[in-house]
Coordinates of C-alpha atoms in Angstrom, one line a residue:
M1287 CA 33.8 26.0 297.3
H1288 CA 35.2 27.1 294.3
L1289 CA 35.4 30.9 293.2
L1290 CA 33.1 32.2 291.0
V1291 CA 33.2 34.7 288.3
G1292 CA 30.6 37.4 287.9
L1293 CA 27.3 38.1 289.7
I1294 CA 25.0 35.4 291.3
D1295 CA 21.3 36.2 290.8
C1296 CA 19.8 33.1 292.3
V1297 CA 20.5 30.1 294.2
A1298 CA 18.4 26.9 294.9
Y1299 CA 18.9 23.8 297.1
S1300 CA 17.9 20.4 295.6
P1301 CA 14.8 19.0 297.8
Q1302 CA 17.3 16.4 299.6
G1303 CA 19.8 19.2 300.6
D1304 CA 22.7 17.8 299.1
R1305 CA 23.3 19.7 296.1
I1306 CA 22.9 23.7 295.4
A1307 CA 22.3 25.0 292.0
S1308 CA 23.5 28.7 291.2
A1309 CA 22.3 31.3 288.3
C1310 CA 25.6 32.9 287.0
E1311 CA 26.2 35.7 284.8
D1312 CA 28.3 33.9 282.4
G1313 CA 25.1 32.1 281.3
T1314 CA 25.6 28.8 283.1
V1315 CA 23.7 26.9 285.9
R1316 CA 26.3 25.5 288.0
I1317 CA 25.7 22.7 290.5
W1318 CA 27.7 22.2 293.7
D1319 CA 28.0 19.4 296.4
A1320 CA 26.5 20.9 299.3
I1321 CA 28.7 19.1 301.9
T1322 CA 31.9 19.2 300.3
G1323 CA 31.7 22.2 297.9
D1324 CA 32.8 20.2 295.0
R1325 CA 31.8 21.7 291.9
C1326 CA 29.6 19.5 289.3
Q1327 CA 29.8 20.1 285.6
P1328 CA 27.8 23.2 284.4
L1329 CA 25.0 23.4 282.5
R1330 CA 25.4 25.2 279.0
G1331 CA 23.0 26.4 276.9
H1332 CA 21.6 30.1 277.7
L1333 CA 23.0 33.1 275.7
A1334 CA 22.9 35.6 278.5
K1335 CA 23.2 35.5 282.3
V1336 CA 20.9 33.6 284.1
L1337 CA 18.1 35.2 286.4
C1338 CA 16.6 32.3 288.1
V1339 CA 17.1 28.5 288.9
V1340 CA 14.8 26.2 290.6
Y1341 CA 14.5 22.3 291.6
S1342 CA 11.8 20.1 290.8
P1343 CA 10.1 18.6 293.8
K1344 CA 11.8 15.4 293.2
G1345 CA 15.1 16.9 292.5
N1346 CA 15.8 15.1 289.3
Q1347 CA 15.1 18.4 287.1
I1348 CA 16.3 22.2 287.1
A1349 CA 14.4 24.9 285.6
S1350 CA 16.3 28.0 284.8
S1351 CA 15.4 31.5 283.1
S1352 CA 17.6 33.8 281.1
D1353 CA 16.1 36.9 279.1
N1354 CA 12.9 35.4 277.7
T1355 CA 13.8 31.8 277.6
I1356 CA 13.2 29.1 280.3
M1357 CA 15.1 25.7 279.8
L1358 CA 14.2 22.4 281.6
W1359 CA 17.1 20.2 282.5
D1360 CA 17.3 16.5 283.3
L1361 CA 20.0 16.1 285.9
K1362 CA 20.4 12.2 285.0
P1363 CA 21.8 12.5 282.4
E1364 CA 22.6 16.3 282.3
N1365 CA 20.7 17.4 279.4
C1366 CA 18.2 20.2 278.2
I1367 CA 15.0 18.6 277.7
H1368 CA 12.8 21.6 276.5
T1369 CA 13.7 25.4 275.8
L1370 CA 10.5 27.5 276.4
S1371 CA 10.8 30.9 274.6
D1372 CA 7.1 32.1 274.1
H1373 CA 7.5 35.1 276.5
T1374 CA 8.5 38.6 274.9
G1375 CA 10.4 39.8 278.1
K1376 CA 12.7 38.9 280.8
V1377 CA 11.4 35.9 282.9
W1378 CA 12.7 36.9 286.6
D1379 CA 10.7 34.0 288.5
I1380 CA 10.0 30.1 287.8
K1381 CA 8.3 27.7 290.2
Y1382 CA 7.4 24.0 289.9
S1383 CA 4.2 23.1 290.9
P1384 CA 4.0 20.7 293.8
Q1385 CA 3.1 17.6 291.9
G1386 CA 6.3 18.7 289.4
D1387 CA 3.7 18.0 286.4
Q1388 CA 3.8 22.1 285.4
V1389 CA 6.3 25.0 285.7
A1390 CA 4.9 28.5 286.1
S1391 CA 7.0 31.4 284.9
A1392 CA 6.6 35.1 285.5
S1393 CA 7.8 37.9 282.8
D1394 CA 8.6 41.5 282.3
D1395 CA 5.9 41.2 279.4
M1396 CA 3.0 41.7 282.0
T1397 CA 2.1 37.7 281.8
V1398 CA 2.3 34.4 283.7
R1399 CA 2.7 31.4 281.8
I1400 CA 1.8 27.8 282.7
W1401 CA 3.8 25.3 281.0
D1402 CA 3.4 21.0 280.5
V1403 CA 6.8 19.8 282.0
E1404 CA 6.5 16.7 279.8
T1405 CA 5.6 17.8 276.9
G1406 CA 7.1 21.7 276.8
T1407 CA 3.8 23.3 275.5
C1408 CA 2.0 26.3 277.0
R1409 CA -1.2 25.3 278.9
H1410 CA -2.3 28.8 280.0
V1411 CA -1.3 32.6 279.4
L1412 CA -2.6 34.6 282.5
S1413 CA -2.8 38.2 281.3
G1414 CA -4.7 41.3 282.3
L1415 CA -2.0 42.5 284.7
G1416 CA -0.9 46.0 284.9
G1417 CA 2.8 45.5 285.0
A1418 CA 6.0 43.3 285.0
V1419 CA 5.7 40.1 287.2
H1420 CA 8.6 39.4 289.5
S1421 CA 7.3 36.8 291.8
I1422 CA 4.9 33.8 291.6
A1423 CA 4.2 30.8 294.2
Y1424 CA 1.9 27.6 294.1
S1425 CA -0.5 27.1 296.7
P1426 CA 0.3 23.7 298.6
K1427 CA -2.8 22.3 297.1
D1428 CA -1.6 23.0 293.5
D1429 CA -5.1 24.6 292.7
R1430 CA -3.8 28.5 292.9
L1431 CA -1.1 30.1 291.6
A1432 CA -0.2 33.9 293.4
S1433 CA 1.3 36.6 291.5
G1434 CA 3.2 39.8 292.4
S1435 CA 3.2 42.6 290.1
M1436 CA 4.5 45.9 289.5
D1437 CA 0.9 47.3 289.5
A1438 CA 1.4 46.6 293.2
T1439 CA -1.4 43.9 293.2
I1440 CA -1.3 40.4 294.1
R1441 CA -3.6 37.9 291.9
L1442 CA -4.7 34.3 292.6
W1443 CA -5.1 32.4 289.7
D1444 CA -7.1 29.1 289.1
V1445 CA -4.5 26.7 287.8
E1446 CA -6.8 24.5 285.8
T1447 CA -9.0 27.2 284.1
G1448 CA -6.2 29.9 284.1
L1449 CA -8.6 32.5 285.1
C1450 CA -8.3 35.1 287.9
R1451 CA -10.2 34.3 290.9
Q1452 CA -9.0 37.1 293.3
T1453 CA -7.0 40.5 293.3
L1454 CA -5.2 41.6 296.5
S1455 CA -4.8 45.3 297.1
G1456 CA -3.0 47.1 299.6
H1457 CA 0.6 47.6 298.5
S1458 CA 1.7 51.2 297.5
N1459 CA 4.5 50.0 295.5
S1460 CA 5.6 47.2 293.2
V1461 CA 5.1 43.7 294.7
L1462 CA 8.5 41.9 294.3
S1463 CA 7.9 38.7 296.4
V1464 CA 5.0 36.2 297.2
V1465 CA 5.0 33.0 299.0
Y1466 CA 2.2 30.9 300.7
S1467 CA 2.2 29.7 304.2
P1468 CA 2.5 25.8 304.5
N1469 CA -0.9 25.4 305.0
G1470 CA -2.1 27.6 302.3
N1471 CA -4.2 29.6 304.4
Q1472 CA -2.0 32.8 304.1
I1473 CA 0.1 34.6 301.6
A1474 CA 3.0 36.9 302.4
S1475 CA 4.4 39.7 300.0
G1476 CA 6.9 42.3 300.1
D1477 CA 7.0 45.4 298.1
R1478 CA 9.8 48.1 296.6
D1479 CA 9.1 50.1 299.7
L1480 CA 10.4 47.4 302.1
T1481 CA 6.7 46.7 303.1
V1482 CA 5.8 43.3 304.4
R1483 CA 2.0 42.2 304.3
L1484 CA 0.3 39.1 305.3
W1485 CA -3.0 38.2 303.7
D1486 CA -5.8 35.9 304.4
V1487 CA -6.7 34.2 301.3
S1488 CA -10.2 33.3 302.5
T1489 CA -11.2 36.9 303.0
G1490 CA -8.4 38.7 301.1
A1491 CA -7.9 40.9 304.1
S1492 CA -4.4 41.8 304.9
R1493 CA -2.2 43.4 307.9
L1494 CA 1.1 45.3 308.0
V1495 CA 3.9 43.2 309.0
S1496 CA 6.5 45.6 308.8
S1497 CA 7.1 49.1 307.1
G1498 CA 9.6 51.6 308.3
H1499 CA 13.1 52.3 309.0
T1500 CA 14.9 49.3 310.5
M1501 CA 17.8 51.8 311.7
E1502 CA 18.0 55.1 313.2
V1503 CA 16.6 58.0 311.7
N1504 CA 19.1 61.0 311.1
S1505 CA 17.3 63.6 309.5
V1506 CA 13.5 64.8 308.9
K1507 CA 11.7 67.4 306.9
C1508 CA 8.4 68.5 306.0
S1509 CA 7.4 69.4 302.5
P1510 CA 6.4 72.8 301.2
K1511 CA 2.8 71.8 300.6
G1512 CA 2.8 70.1 304.2
D1513 CA 1.3 66.8 302.8
L1514 CA 4.7 64.7 303.2
I1515 CA 7.5 64.2 306.0
A1516 CA 10.6 62.7 304.6
S1517 CA 13.0 60.9 306.8
G1518 CA 16.7 59.9 306.1
S1519 CA 17.9 56.8 307.9
T1520 CA 21.1 55.0 308.8
D1521 CA 19.4 51.9 306.8
N1522 CA 20.5 53.9 303.7
T1523 CA 17.1 54.8 302.4
I1524 CA 14.8 58.0 302.7
R1525 CA 11.2 57.3 303.5
L1526 CA 8.2 59.9 302.3
W1527 CA 5.4 59.8 305.0
D1528 CA 1.8 60.7 304.6
V1529 CA 1.2 63.8 307.1
G1530 CA -2.3 62.9 307.8
T1531 CA -2.3 58.9 308.4
G1532 CA 1.7 58.5 309.1
A1533 CA 1.5 55.9 306.3
C1534 CA 4.9 55.4 304.2
R1535 CA 4.2 56.4 300.6
R1536 CA 7.3 55.9 299.2
T1537 CA 10.9 54.8 299.9
L1538 CA 13.7 56.1 297.8
I1539 CA 16.5 53.9 297.2
G1540 CA 20.0 54.5 295.9
H1541 CA 22.5 55.4 298.7
T1542 CA 24.9 52.9 299.3
D1543 CA 25.5 53.8 303.3
S1544 CA 23.8 56.0 305.8
V1545 CA 21.5 59.0 304.7
F1546 CA 22.4 61.7 307.2
S1547 CA 20.7 64.8 305.7
I1548 CA 17.6 65.6 303.3
T1549 CA 16.0 68.9 302.3
Y1550 CA 13.0 69.3 300.0
S1551 CA 13.2 72.0 297.0
P1552 CA 11.1 75.2 297.5
E1553 CA 8.3 73.7 295.1
G1554 CA 8.4 70.3 296.8
D1555 CA 8.8 68.3 293.8
K1556 CA 12.5 67.2 294.5
I1557 CA 14.5 66.1 297.6
A1558 CA 18.3 66.4 297.8
S1559 CA 20.1 64.0 300.3
G1560 CA 23.7 63.6 301.6
G1561 CA 25.2 60.7 303.3
N1562 CA 28.2 58.4 304.2
D1563 CA 28.7 57.3 300.6
E1564 CA 30.4 60.9 300.1
T1565 CA 27.5 61.8 297.4
V1566 CA 24.6 64.4 297.2
R1567 CA 21.6 63.0 295.3
L1568 CA 18.6 64.6 293.7
W1569 CA 15.0 62.5 293.7
N1570 CA 12.1 63.1 292.3
V1571 CA 9.4 62.9 295.0
E1572 CA 6.7 61.5 292.7
T1573 CA 8.1 58.8 291.1
G1574 CA 11.2 58.1 293.5
E1575 CA 13.7 58.3 290.8
C1576 CA 17.3 59.4 291.6
L1577 CA 17.6 62.2 289.1
N1578 CA 21.3 63.0 289.6
T1579 CA 24.2 61.8 292.0
W1580 CA 26.9 64.4 292.5
E1581 CA 30.3 63.5 293.5
G1582 CA 33.4 65.7 294.7
H1583 CA 33.3 65.4 298.7
T1584 CA 36.2 62.9 300.0
D1585 CA 34.3 62.1 303.4
C1586 CA 30.9 61.7 304.8
V1587 CA 28.3 64.5 303.7
Q1588 CA 26.5 65.4 306.9
S1589 CA 24.1 68.2 305.8
V1590 CA 22.4 69.6 302.5
V1591 CA 20.3 72.5 302.0
Y1592 CA 18.1 74.0 299.1
S1593 CA 18.4 77.8 298.7
Y1594 CA 15.3 79.5 299.1
Q1595 CA 15.1 80.2 295.1
G1596 CA 15.5 76.7 294.6
D1597 CA 18.5 76.8 291.8
Y1598 CA 21.3 75.8 294.5
I1599 CA 22.4 73.0 296.8
A1600 CA 24.8 73.3 299.3
S1601 CA 26.4 70.6 301.2
A1602 CA 28.6 70.3 304.5
S1603 CA 31.2 67.3 304.7
D1604 CA 33.3 65.9 307.2
D1605 CA 36.2 66.6 304.7
T1606 CA 36.0 70.2 306.3
T1607 CA 34.5 71.8 303.1
I1608 CA 31.1 73.4 301.9
R1609 CA 30.3 72.8 298.2
L1610 CA 27.9 74.9 296.6
W1611 CA 25.9 72.6 293.7
K1612 CA 24.0 74.3 290.9
V1613 CA 20.9 72.1 290.5
K1614 CA 20.9 72.2 286.8
G1615 CA 24.8 71.4 286.8
G1616 CA 27.5 70.7 289.2
C1617 CA 29.8 72.0 291.9
V1618 CA 30.3 75.6 291.3
K1619 CA 32.2 76.7 294.5
T1620 CA 34.1 75.0 297.5
L1621 CA 34.3 76.7 300.7
E1622 CA 37.2 76.5 302.9
G1623 CA 38.2 77.5 306.4
H1624 CA 36.8 75.0 308.9
T1625 CA 39.9 73.0 310.5
D1626 CA 37.4 69.9 311.4
G1627 CA 34.2 68.1 310.0
V1628 CA 31.4 70.4 309.0
R1629 CA 28.3 69.0 310.6
C1630 CA 25.7 71.7 309.0
V1631 CA 25.0 74.2 306.5
V1632 CA 22.1 76.6 306.0
Y1633 CA 21.3 79.5 303.6
S1634 CA 20.0 82.8 305.1
P1635 CA 16.5 83.5 304.3
N1636 CA 17.7 86.3 301.3
D1637 CA 20.1 83.5 299.7
R1638 CA 22.9 85.9 300.2
Q1639 CA 24.8 84.1 302.9
L1640 CA 25.5 80.4 304.3
A1641 CA 26.2 79.4 307.9
S1642 CA 28.1 76.6 308.8
S1643 CA 28.8 74.7 312.0
S1644 CA 31.6 72.4 312.8
M1645 CA 33.5 70.1 314.9
D1646 CA 36.1 72.7 315.2
R1647 CA 33.5 74.4 317.7
T1648 CA 33.0 77.3 315.5
I1649 CA 30.3 78.7 313.4
R1650 CA 30.9 80.5 310.2
I1651 CA 28.9 82.9 308.0
W1652 CA 29.9 83.2 304.2
D1653 CA 29.2 85.4 301.2
V1654 CA 27.3 83.3 299.0
E1655 CA 28.7 85.2 295.9
T1656 CA 32.4 85.6 296.7
G1657 CA 32.7 82.4 298.9
E1658 CA 34.5 84.7 301.6
C1659 CA 34.0 84.2 305.1
C1660 CA 32.7 87.3 306.5
R1661 CA 32.4 86.1 310.4
I1662 CA 33.2 83.4 312.8
L1663 CA 31.3 82.9 315.8
I1664 CA 33.0 81.5 318.9
G1665 CA 31.6 80.3 322.1
H1666 CA 30.5 76.6 322.1
S1667 CA 33.2 74.5 324.2
G1668 CA 32.0 71.3 321.8
W1669 CA 31.1 70.3 318.6
V1670 CA 28.3 72.5 317.1
R1671 CA 26.0 69.7 315.8
N1672 CA 23.0 72.1 314.1
I1673 CA 22.1 75.4 313.5
A1674 CA 19.0 77.3 312.0
Y1675 CA 18.1 81.0 310.9
S1676 CA 15.4 82.7 312.3
P1677 CA 12.5 83.3 309.6
Q1678 CA 13.9 87.0 309.6
G1679 CA 17.4 86.0 309.2
R1680 CA 18.5 88.5 312.2
Q1681 CA 19.3 85.4 314.6
L1682 CA 21.0 82.3 314.3
A1683 CA 20.7 79.4 316.9
S1684 CA 23.0 76.6 317.4
A1685 CA 23.1 73.3 319.1
G1686 CA 26.0 72.1 320.9
Y1687 CA 27.8 69.1 322.3
D1688 CA 28.3 71.5 325.3
E1689 CA 24.5 70.8 326.3
T1690 CA 23.5 74.5 325.2
V1691 CA 21.6 76.1 322.5
R1692 CA 22.8 79.7 321.9
L1693 CA 21.0 82.4 320.0
W1694 CA 23.3 84.7 317.8
D1695 CA 22.9 88.2 316.2
T1696 CA 24.0 87.4 312.8
E1697 CA 24.8 91.5 312.3
T1698 CA 27.2 91.7 315.2
G1699 CA 28.2 88.2 315.4
E1700 CA 27.2 88.5 319.4
C1701 CA 26.0 85.7 321.3
C1702 CA 22.5 87.2 322.6
L1703 CA 21.3 84.1 324.9
T1704 CA 22.6 80.7 326.2
L1705 CA 19.6 78.4 326.8
T1706 CA 20.7 75.9 329.5
G1707 CA 18.5 72.4 330.3
H1708 CA 19.3 69.7 328.5
T1709 CA 21.6 67.2 330.2
D1710 CA 23.2 65.7 327.0
R1711 CA 24.6 66.9 323.8
V1712 CA 21.9 69.0 321.8
L1713 CA 21.6 67.5 318.2
S1714 CA 19.1 69.5 316.7
V1715 CA 17.4 73.0 316.4
V1716 CA 14.8 74.6 314.6
Y1717 CA 12.4 77.7 314.6
S1718 CA 8.6 77.9 314.5
R1719 CA 7.4 79.8 311.4
E1720 CA 6.6 82.7 313.1
G1721 CA 10.0 82.7 314.9
D1722 CA 8.8 83.2 318.5
L1723 CA 9.4 79.6 319.4
L1724 CA 12.6 77.2 319.3
V1725 CA 12.4 73.5 319.5
S1726 CA 15.4 71.6 320.4
G1727 CA 16.6 67.7 320.4
S1728 CA 18.8 66.1 322.2
R1729 CA 20.8 63.1 323.2
D1730 CA 19.1 63.3 326.8
K1731 CA 15.9 62.0 324.8
T1732 CA 14.0 65.2 325.6
V1733 CA 12.5 67.9 323.2
R1734 CA 12.6 71.3 324.7
L1735 CA 10.5 74.5 323.3
W1736 CA 12.0 77.7 324.5
D1737 CA 10.5 81.2 324.1
V1738 CA 12.8 82.9 321.8
A1739 CA 12.4 86.2 323.0
S1740 CA 12.8 85.0 326.8
G1741 CA 14.8 82.3 326.6
E1742 CA 12.4 80.5 328.7
C1743 CA 12.2 76.8 328.6
R1744 CA 8.0 76.8 328.0
A1745 CA 7.5 72.9 327.4
T1746 CA 9.7 69.6 328.0
I1747 CA 8.9 66.4 326.2
Q1748 CA 10.8 63.6 328.2
D1749 CA 11.1 59.8 327.9
L1750 CA 11.2 59.7 324.4
P1751 CA 12.4 56.2 322.7
G1752 CA 15.8 57.4 321.8
L1753 CA 18.1 60.3 321.2
I1754 CA 16.6 63.1 319.1
W1755 CA 18.6 63.4 316.2
S1756 CA 16.6 65.9 314.0
V1757 CA 13.6 68.1 314.5
A1758 CA 11.7 69.8 311.9
W1759 CA 8.6 72.6 311.8
G1760 CA 5.7 71.8 309.6
P1761 CA 5.0 73.8 306.4
Q1762 CA 4.6 77.7 306.2
S1763 CA 0.9 77.0 305.6
D1764 CA 0.4 75.0 308.9
D1765 CA 2.6 76.3 312.1
T1766 CA 0.9 74.2 314.5
Y1767 CA 2.9 70.9 314.6
F1768 CA 6.8 69.8 314.2
V1769 CA 8.3 66.4 313.7
T1770 CA 11.2 64.8 315.8
A1771 CA 13.5 61.5 314.1
S1772 CA 14.7 59.4 317.1
G1773 CA 17.8 57.2 317.4
N1774 CA 15.5 54.0 317.9
G1775 CA 14.1 54.7 314.0
S1776 CA 11.0 56.7 315.0
V1777 CA 9.4 59.3 313.5
L1778 CA 6.9 61.3 315.7
K1779 CA 4.4 64.3 314.9
W1780 CA 3.8 66.6 317.4
E1781 CA 0.8 69.2 317.7
I1782 CA 1.2 72.4 319.6
M1783 CA -1.3 74.5 321.0
N1784 CA 0.1 77.8 322.2
D1785 CA -1.7 80.7 324.0
E1786 CA -0.3 83.5 326.1
K1787 CA -0.3 81.5 329.4
S1788 CA 0.8 78.1 328.1
I1789 CA 1.9 75.6 325.7
Q1790 CA 0.3 72.0 325.3
V1791 CA 2.0 69.5 323.2
R1792 CA 0.4 66.2 321.9
L1793 CA 1.4 63.4 319.9
L1794 CA -0.6 62.7 316.6
W1795 CA 1.5 59.9 315.4
N1796 CA 4.2 57.6 315.6
A1797 CA 6.0 55.8 312.9
T1798 CA 8.5 53.5 315.2
N1799 CA 10.4 50.7 313.7
G1800 CA 7.4 49.6 311.3
R1801 CA 4.5 50.4 313.6
L1802 CA 2.2 53.3 313.5
A1803 CA 1.3 53.8 317.1
V1804 CA 0.1 56.3 319.9
T1805 CA 1.1 56.3 323.2
G1806 CA -1.2 54.7 325.6
A1807 CA -2.2 50.9 326.1
V1808 CA -5.5 51.5 325.8
M1809 CA -7.9 53.7 324.3
R1810 CA -8.9 55.6 327.4
D1811 CA -5.2 56.6 327.8
V1812 CA -5.3 58.6 324.0
H1813 CA -6.6 61.9 324.2
G1814 CA -7.6 64.6 321.9
L1815 CA -8.0 62.4 318.8
S1816 CA -11.2 63.2 316.4
P1817 CA -13.5 60.3 315.7
L1818 CA -12.2 59.8 312.3
S1819 CA -8.5 59.9 313.7
R1820 CA -9.6 57.2 316.2
Q1821 CA -11.0 55.1 313.6
L1822 CA -8.1 55.2 311.3
L1823 CA -5.5 54.4 314.1
E1824 CA -7.7 51.3 315.2
Q1825 CA -7.8 50.3 312.0
R1826 CA -4.1 50.3 311.7
G1827 CA -3.8 48.4 315.3
A1828 CA -2.2 51.6 317.1
I1829 CA -5.0 51.8 319.5
V1830 CA -6.3 48.5 321.3
E1831 CA -9.6 48.5 323.5
P1832 CA -8.6 46.9 327.1
E1833 CA -10.4 43.4 326.2
L1834 CA -8.3 43.0 323.2
L1835 CA -4.7 43.4 325.1
P1836 CA -2.9 40.1 325.6
E1837 CA -3.9 37.9 328.2
G1838 CA -2.0 39.1 331.6
S1839 CA -1.4 42.6 330.5
K1840 CA -2.4 45.4 332.7
E1841 CA -4.5 48.6 331.3
S1842 CA -1.9 50.8 332.8
S1843 CA -0.3 52.8 330.1
S1844 CA 3.0 52.9 332.5
S1845 CA 3.7 49.1 332.4
T1846 CA 2.1 47.8 328.8
Q1847 CA 1.9 48.8 325.5
W1848 CA 0.0 46.9 322.7
P1849 CA 1.1 47.0 320.1
P1850 CA 4.8 46.9 321.7
V1851 CA 6.0 50.3 321.3
Y1852 CA 8.3 52.4 323.6
P1853 CA 6.5 53.4 326.7
G1854 CA 5.6 56.7 326.0
P1855 CA 6.8 60.4 326.4
S1856 CA 5.7 62.3 329.3
Y1857 CA 5.2 65.9 328.6
V1858 CA 6.0 68.7 331.5
V1859 CA 5.0 72.2 331.5
E1860 CA 8.0 74.1 332.7
E1861 CA 7.8 76.5 335.9
E1862 CA 9.6 79.7 334.8
Q1863 CA 13.1 79.4 334.2
K1864 CA 15.4 82.2 333.8
P1865 CA 17.9 81.7 330.7
S1866 CA 21.6 82.4 331.0
V1867 CA 22.4 85.6 329.3
T1868 CA 25.9 86.1 328.2
S1869 CA 27.0 89.1 329.7
P1870 CA 29.6 91.9 327.9
A1871 CA 32.1 90.9 330.2
S1872 CA 31.9 87.3 329.5
K1873 CA 31.6 87.4 325.7
Q1874 CA 33.8 85.4 323.5
P1875 CA 35.7 88.0 321.2
K1876 CA 34.4 88.4 317.7
S1877 CA 36.8 86.9 314.9
V1878 CA 36.6 88.1 311.1
E1879 CA 38.3 86.8 308.7

């Protein structure tokens, strides 16, 4: 095929499959020979870029839209037979009826119009929608028209009368695409949150086909109010999950590459994010709008963190620098000193210091006001992937590629304890709100809970579905749960029941590759759920009774899961395990810059 100049918003095959029509930015519709790639004479007439193009069922006509106009073209000879211009907003979608005697159009003006192809007159104006309409679809029987709207609903219209016969509600964001099944009994729809639903036309019931990250989750954070969990993924998106149900409430789209780090503002109304596109972005949690994009780093942004006062954001990058950004401004400081990529940055609880960890195997503590490095912590024999301050700020925990977690005294720079037990790189650490427990996640697909005072491993969660990129504790008001993010795209919420003798951990919900699920193949394998929680999970297809399992399935949770999810973690209460304590003779010398 010949090269095109400009963007192509839409392409359509002819019914016979021998031609392709393209909607071009230069205001033309171009027709191509699908076999040879040769270009035919373009159809000219639109005054702005063409948004949509579609063939008639017989292939003898084309309909195209641009701004608020629709043009109907006769292909033999090639000329415009009607220009339809009653819409007052952009026309995003057009469809021929199965018989080819009608054309329907969907517009920003919150209406759908049905036109007579022969006369070019408008038969019906379908109104009453609560937002712009981006997609429409005729039923195979030609008696219904489905429309997907920005008000998150799908409406089914009677083509003969123009009346709305049914409204399908269930999406949480703008519906961008609708399509009928070949038999007309079902409708599939997709929304701005990347959620796909399948609807039964006769009952209006729907089920979730897909929702959730499509690639590994790199970062997870709990909102200060405790109502949302945010996750950032290699699929370039950030998702906000309802803490109670695990449902995806919103998807933040704007990064052009992997999202590696996210952080809530102290009030919880904003999220800052950093990623492989070398940008730091600021988002409105309520609307999902990207409020600001800061550029300056020259390599991937691995970590972002809000100051406790909420007026600054710090970012760490593989370009070896840390940058301080004023929320209502831009970059105010660049901290230099690491000799390799910086993987994590955190504020001390009093906002006076920053700690950073690096691929150069060191941790640096910085004076925020002066930008000077005041201490270098040396001890790990591999990259330091993650760090966390204790709630009081007197201790710092670090996660290393040397398979250890280390606890440091922030005043002296001494390594107090070295926690061993993981069998692969440790990727994330977080303190409990009281500071008495530490959670670590590893590439060995385990999560470990440590007693901070003694260094003992109190519990281990094994057999997780992927490496654990991120762990986050619940909000200040709720110290009973933590959240993990895995390499398979799952976000899991865990409840902790802690007494002096033992720690009990249970999985509350799991959003895994678009499926909300709990461990256990059948209901009796799921323990500790309240009646309401059980009912909600049953409704979402997360728990299935034995008689509902697929034919030939066994009831054992070790062999079969339905819906298909990972086999489920196992939980181990550790026997007393003595930590590795760094003796004075073996301490690495403190380095002060």
